[in-house]
mmCIF file of C-alpha atoms in Angstrom:
data_model
loop_
_atom_site.group_PDB
_atom_site.id
_atom_site.type_symbol
_atom_site.label_atom_id
_atom_site.label_comp_id
_atom_site.label_asym_id
_atom_site.label_seq_id
_atom_site.Cartn_x
_atom_site.Cartn_y
_atom_site.Cartn_z
ATOM 1 C CA MET A 1 -9.639 14.560 -6.236
ATOM 2 C CA THR A 2 -7.955 15.711 -3.087
ATOM 3 C CA ASP A 3 -8.115 14.833 0.548
ATOM 4 C CA GLN A 4 -10.998 16.687 2.103
ATOM 5 C CA ALA A 5 -10.113 16.543 5.793
ATOM 6 C CA PRO A 6 -7.297 15.167 7.909
ATOM 7 C CA ALA A 7 -8.087 11.788 9.469
ATOM 8 C CA ALA A 8 -8.067 13.360 12.955
ATOM 9 C CA GLN A 9 -11.118 15.476 12.050
ATOM 10 C CA THR A 10 -13.353 12.586 11.014
ATOM 11 C CA ASP A 11 -15.668 10.483 13.121
ATOM 12 C CA SER A 12 -14.503 7.295 11.382
ATOM 13 C CA PRO A 13 -12.209 4.917 13.241
ATOM 14 C CA GLU A 14 -8.586 4.864 12.169
ATOM 15 C CA ILE A 15 -7.752 2.463 9.377
ATOM 16 C CA PRO A 16 -4.695 0.325 10.148
ATOM 17 C CA GLY A 17 -1.675 1.157 8.005
ATOM 18 C CA LYS A 18 -0.215 -1.145 5.367
ATOM 19 C CA PRO A 19 3.481 -1.566 4.611
ATOM 20 C CA VAL A 20 4.751 -0.530 1.179
ATOM 21 C CA SER A 21 5.616 -4.165 0.412
ATOM 22 C CA ALA A 22 1.987 -5.289 0.817
ATOM 23 C CA SER A 23 0.964 -3.744 -2.500
ATOM 24 C CA ARG A 24 4.238 -3.379 -4.429
ATOM 25 C CA THR A 25 4.035 -5.109 -7.797
ATOM 26 C CA THR A 26 5.808 -5.675 -11.112
ATOM 27 C CA LEU A 27 4.019 -5.985 -14.426
ATOM 28 C CA SER A 28 6.091 -7.457 -17.282
ATOM 29 C CA HIS A 29 5.267 -7.325 -20.965
ATOM 30 C CA ILE A 30 7.171 -8.185 -24.136
ATOM 31 C CA MET A 31 6.974 -5.485 -26.792
ATOM 32 C CA THR A 32 5.839 -6.460 -30.297
ATOM 33 C CA HIS A 33 5.380 -4.720 -33.645
ATOM 34 C CA ASN A 34 1.824 -3.827 -32.557
ATOM 35 C CA ASP A 35 3.347 -1.501 -29.941
ATOM 36 C CA THR A 36 5.506 0.614 -32.270
ATOM 37 C CA ASN A 37 5.220 4.201 -33.418
ATOM 38 C CA LEU A 38 6.212 5.649 -36.798
ATOM 39 C CA LEU A 39 9.870 5.692 -35.736
ATOM 40 C CA GLY A 40 9.905 1.946 -35.136
ATOM 41 C CA THR A 41 10.282 2.199 -31.362
ATOM 42 C CA VAL A 42 7.600 1.447 -28.800
ATOM 43 C CA HIS A 43 4.993 4.185 -28.625
ATOM 44 C CA GLY A 44 5.136 6.280 -25.452
ATOM 45 C CA GLY A 45 1.400 5.797 -25.027
ATOM 46 C CA VAL A 46 1.886 2.032 -24.807
ATOM 47 C CA ILE A 47 4.396 2.532 -21.987
ATOM 48 C CA MET A 48 2.049 5.015 -20.286
ATOM 49 C CA LYS A 49 -0.786 2.458 -20.420
ATOM 50 C CA LEU A 50 1.445 -0.157 -18.772
ATOM 51 C CA VAL A 51 2.429 2.433 -16.152
ATOM 52 C CA ASP A 52 -1.229 3.234 -15.436
ATOM 53 C CA ASP A 53 -2.137 -0.475 -15.289
ATOM 54 C CA ALA A 54 0.622 -1.291 -12.791
ATOM 55 C CA ALA A 55 -0.085 1.805 -10.701
ATOM 56 C CA GLY A 56 -3.805 1.018 -10.689
ATOM 57 C CA ALA A 57 -3.141 -2.511 -9.458
ATOM 58 C CA VAL A 58 -0.975 -1.168 -6.646
ATOM 59 C CA ALA A 59 -3.545 1.482 -5.689
ATOM 60 C CA GLY A 60 -6.340 -1.095 -5.639
ATOM 61 C CA ARG A 61 -4.273 -3.507 -3.570
ATOM 62 C CA HIS A 62 -3.279 -0.834 -1.079
ATOM 63 C CA SER A 63 -6.759 0.664 -0.722
ATOM 64 C CA GLY A 64 -8.537 -2.685 -0.715
ATOM 65 C CA GLY A 65 -10.872 -1.819 -3.587
ATOM 66 C CA PRO A 66 -11.389 0.334 -6.646
ATOM 67 C CA ALA A 67 -9.135 3.319 -7.247
ATOM 68 C CA VAL A 68 -9.148 5.721 -10.182
ATOM 69 C CA THR A 69 -6.341 7.705 -11.765
ATOM 70 C CA ALA A 70 -6.618 11.333 -10.635
ATOM 71 C CA SER A 71 -3.410 12.619 -12.215
ATOM 72 C CA MET A 72 -0.128 11.590 -13.764
ATOM 73 C CA ASP A 73 2.884 13.822 -13.490
ATOM 74 C CA GLU A 74 6.569 13.706 -14.093
ATOM 75 C CA MET A 75 6.348 10.935 -16.697
ATOM 76 C CA ALA A 76 9.877 10.839 -18.010
ATOM 77 C CA PHE A 77 11.262 8.708 -20.830
ATOM 78 C CA PHE A 78 15.019 8.139 -20.599
ATOM 79 C CA GLU A 79 15.690 5.586 -23.348
ATOM 80 C CA PRO A 80 13.660 4.227 -26.265
ATOM 81 C CA VAL A 81 12.030 0.827 -25.921
ATOM 82 C CA ARG A 82 12.324 -1.515 -28.897
ATOM 83 C CA VAL A 83 10.383 -4.424 -30.315
ATOM 84 C CA GLY A 84 11.583 -7.531 -28.516
ATOM 85 C CA ASP A 85 12.265 -5.726 -25.253
ATOM 86 C CA LEU A 86 10.876 -7.291 -22.120
ATOM 87 C CA VAL A 87 9.517 -4.340 -20.166
ATOM 88 C CA HIS A 88 9.155 -4.486 -16.382
ATOM 89 C CA VAL A 89 6.928 -1.874 -14.763
ATOM 90 C CA LYS A 90 7.602 -1.699 -11.019
ATOM 91 C CA ALA A 91 5.119 0.224 -8.893
ATOM 92 C CA GLN A 92 4.595 1.026 -5.229
ATOM 93 C CA VAL A 93 2.600 3.386 -3.037
ATOM 94 C CA ASN A 94 4.876 6.245 -1.984
ATOM 95 C CA TRP A 95 2.428 8.338 0.054
ATOM 96 C CA THR A 96 -1.179 8.312 1.192
ATOM 97 C CA GLY A 97 -3.600 11.005 2.180
ATOM 98 C CA ARG A 98 -7.143 10.532 3.411
ATOM 99 C CA THR A 99 -8.581 9.254 0.113
ATOM 100 C CA SER A 100 -5.661 9.532 -2.300
ATOM 101 C CA MET A 101 -2.356 7.780 -2.909
ATOM 102 C CA GLU A 102 0.759 8.649 -4.854
ATOM 103 C CA VAL A 103 2.139 5.664 -6.742
ATOM 104 C CA GLY A 104 5.702 5.738 -8.013
ATOM 105 C CA VAL A 105 6.510 3.729 -11.117
ATOM 106 C CA ARG A 106 9.876 2.706 -12.543
ATOM 107 C CA VAL A 107 10.061 1.245 -16.064
ATOM 108 C CA LEU A 108 12.913 -1.110 -16.980
ATOM 109 C CA ALA A 109 13.622 -2.802 -20.302
ATOM 110 C CA GLU A 110 15.840 -5.694 -21.280
ATOM 111 C CA ARG A 111 16.268 -7.699 -24.453
ATOM 112 C CA TRP A 112 14.082 -10.783 -24.300
ATOM 113 C CA ASN A 113 16.874 -13.085 -25.462
ATOM 114 C CA GLU A 114 19.908 -11.647 -23.662
ATOM 115 C CA SER A 115 21.105 -11.872 -20.091
ATOM 116 C CA THR A 116 22.259 -8.255 -19.838
ATOM 117 C CA PRO A 117 20.996 -6.070 -17.004
ATOM 118 C CA ALA A 118 17.754 -4.186 -17.521
ATOM 119 C CA THR A 119 17.967 -0.483 -18.391
ATOM 120 C CA HIS A 120 15.951 2.185 -16.573
ATOM 121 C CA VAL A 121 13.873 3.603 -19.445
ATOM 122 C CA GLY A 122 11.244 5.686 -17.655
ATOM 123 C CA SER A 123 9.639 6.850 -14.428
ATOM 124 C CA ALA A 124 6.307 8.348 -13.458
ATOM 125 C CA TYR A 125 4.270 9.472 -10.491
ATOM 126 C CA LEU A 126 0.517 9.006 -10.460
ATOM 127 C CA VAL A 127 -2.138 10.029 -7.966
ATOM 128 C CA PHE A 128 -5.051 7.664 -7.445
ATOM 129 C CA ALA A 129 -8.257 8.260 -5.524
ATOM 130 C CA ALA A 130 -9.961 5.337 -3.836
ATOM 131 C CA VAL A 131 -13.672 5.189 -4.662
ATOM 132 C CA ASP A 132 -16.662 3.261 -3.409
ATOM 133 C CA ALA A 133 -19.329 1.510 -5.512
ATOM 134 C CA ASP A 134 -20.984 4.881 -6.203
ATOM 135 C CA GLY A 135 -17.732 6.496 -7.330
ATOM 136 C CA LYS A 136 -17.450 8.583 -4.174
ATOM 137 C CA PRO A 137 -14.048 8.988 -2.473
ATOM 138 C CA ARG A 138 -13.344 6.541 0.341
ATOM 139 C CA ARG A 139 -10.616 6.429 2.953
ATOM 140 C CA VAL A 140 -7.370 4.578 2.372
ATOM 141 C CA PRO A 141 -5.007 2.977 4.871
ATOM 142 C CA PRO A 142 -1.889 4.978 5.674
ATOM 143 C CA VAL A 143 1.216 3.669 3.929
ATOM 144 C CA LEU A 144 3.981 2.461 6.229
ATOM 145 C CA PRO A 145 7.442 2.994 4.706
ATOM 146 C CA GLU A 146 9.733 0.091 5.566
ATOM 147 C CA THR A 147 13.163 1.062 4.266
ATOM 148 C CA ASP A 148 15.265 4.198 4.008
ATOM 149 C CA ARG A 149 14.390 4.290 0.293
ATOM 150 C CA ASP A 150 10.663 4.057 1.130
ATOM 151 C CA ARG A 151 11.034 6.893 3.658
ATOM 152 C CA ARG A 152 12.847 9.053 1.056
ATOM 153 C CA ARG A 153 10.098 8.353 -1.490
ATOM 154 C CA TYR A 154 7.461 9.269 1.098
ATOM 155 C CA GLN A 155 9.150 12.607 1.803
ATOM 156 C CA GLU A 156 9.615 13.369 -1.904
ATOM 157 C CA ALA A 157 5.947 12.519 -2.519
ATOM 158 C CA GLN A 158 4.934 15.089 0.106
ATOM 159 C CA ILE A 159 6.960 17.718 -1.783
ATOM 160 C CA ARG A 160 5.294 16.774 -5.088
ATOM 161 C CA ARG A 161 1.864 16.982 -3.431
ATOM 162 C CA THR A 162 2.644 20.452 -2.093
ATOM 163 C CA HIS A 163 3.690 21.536 -5.598
ATOM 164 C CA ARG A 164 0.559 20.011 -7.216
ATOM 165 C CA LEU A 165 -1.704 21.819 -4.763
ATOM 166 C CA ALA A 166 0.176 25.141 -5.168
ATOM 167 C CA ARG A 167 0.011 24.851 -8.969
ATOM 168 C CA ARG A 168 -3.732 24.125 -8.842
ATOM 169 C CA ARG A 169 -4.307 27.078 -6.499
ATOM 170 C CA ALA A 170 -2.296 29.450 -8.717
ATOM 171 C CA ILE A 171 -4.188 28.383 -11.852
ATOM 172 C CA LEU A 172 -7.566 28.837 -10.173
ATOM 173 C CA GLU A 173 -6.549 32.275 -8.895
ATOM 174 C CA LEU A 174 -5.447 33.306 -12.389
ATOM 175 C CA ARG A 175 -8.715 32.094 -13.907
ATOM 176 C CA GLU A 176 -10.730 33.991 -11.299
ATOM 177 C CA LYS A 177 -8.696 37.140 -11.971
ATOM 178 C CA ARG A 178 -9.187 36.820 -15.742
ATOM 179 C CA ALA A 179 -12.916 36.218 -15.292
ATOM 180 C CA ALA A 180 -13.137 39.359 -13.091
ATOM 181 C CA GLU A 181 -11.372 41.302 -15.877
ATOM 182 C CA GLY A 182 -13.998 40.138 -18.375
ATOM 183 C CA PHE A 183 -12.093 37.382 -20.134
ATOM 184 C CA ASP A 184 -14.167 34.284 -20.763
ATOM 185 C CA ASP A 185 -11.540 31.856 -21.959
#
């Protein structure tokens, strides 16, 4: 789902903005044997579920209601997560459009029984669309960056959005071209 029109072109009144800190959250979970893959480390899908859960909570908090995952990109795993790790999934809204939000997520892990600093084990960016009771897109409040880091994240999110839209456009153009050439893949 994408933004359909800039806020200035709608008849709806402006929605007051919300600061990044109003919806920022951390989800923590201790990893058990139930979370492992065949290699004995925590399955990437388990981490991705935690990422989606934390991002969804942030998107719902920011938008003031239901929000659905529209896309996940740039999910990167830097270090394996092990059984007994306490995983912290930190999420915040980086950017908002008319009906969508980019949520940045940082995944940290630390041993449950040690006092060593947590290790950055993964990061992801997700796009959520706010929806109403009928599943139709609804407007979201603008995000108000509060710190230099928030402002950097906002600017980087705009770059990622531009790339997502360009990639989508290029794929659709290629499909149209192939269909015109008689390919029906």
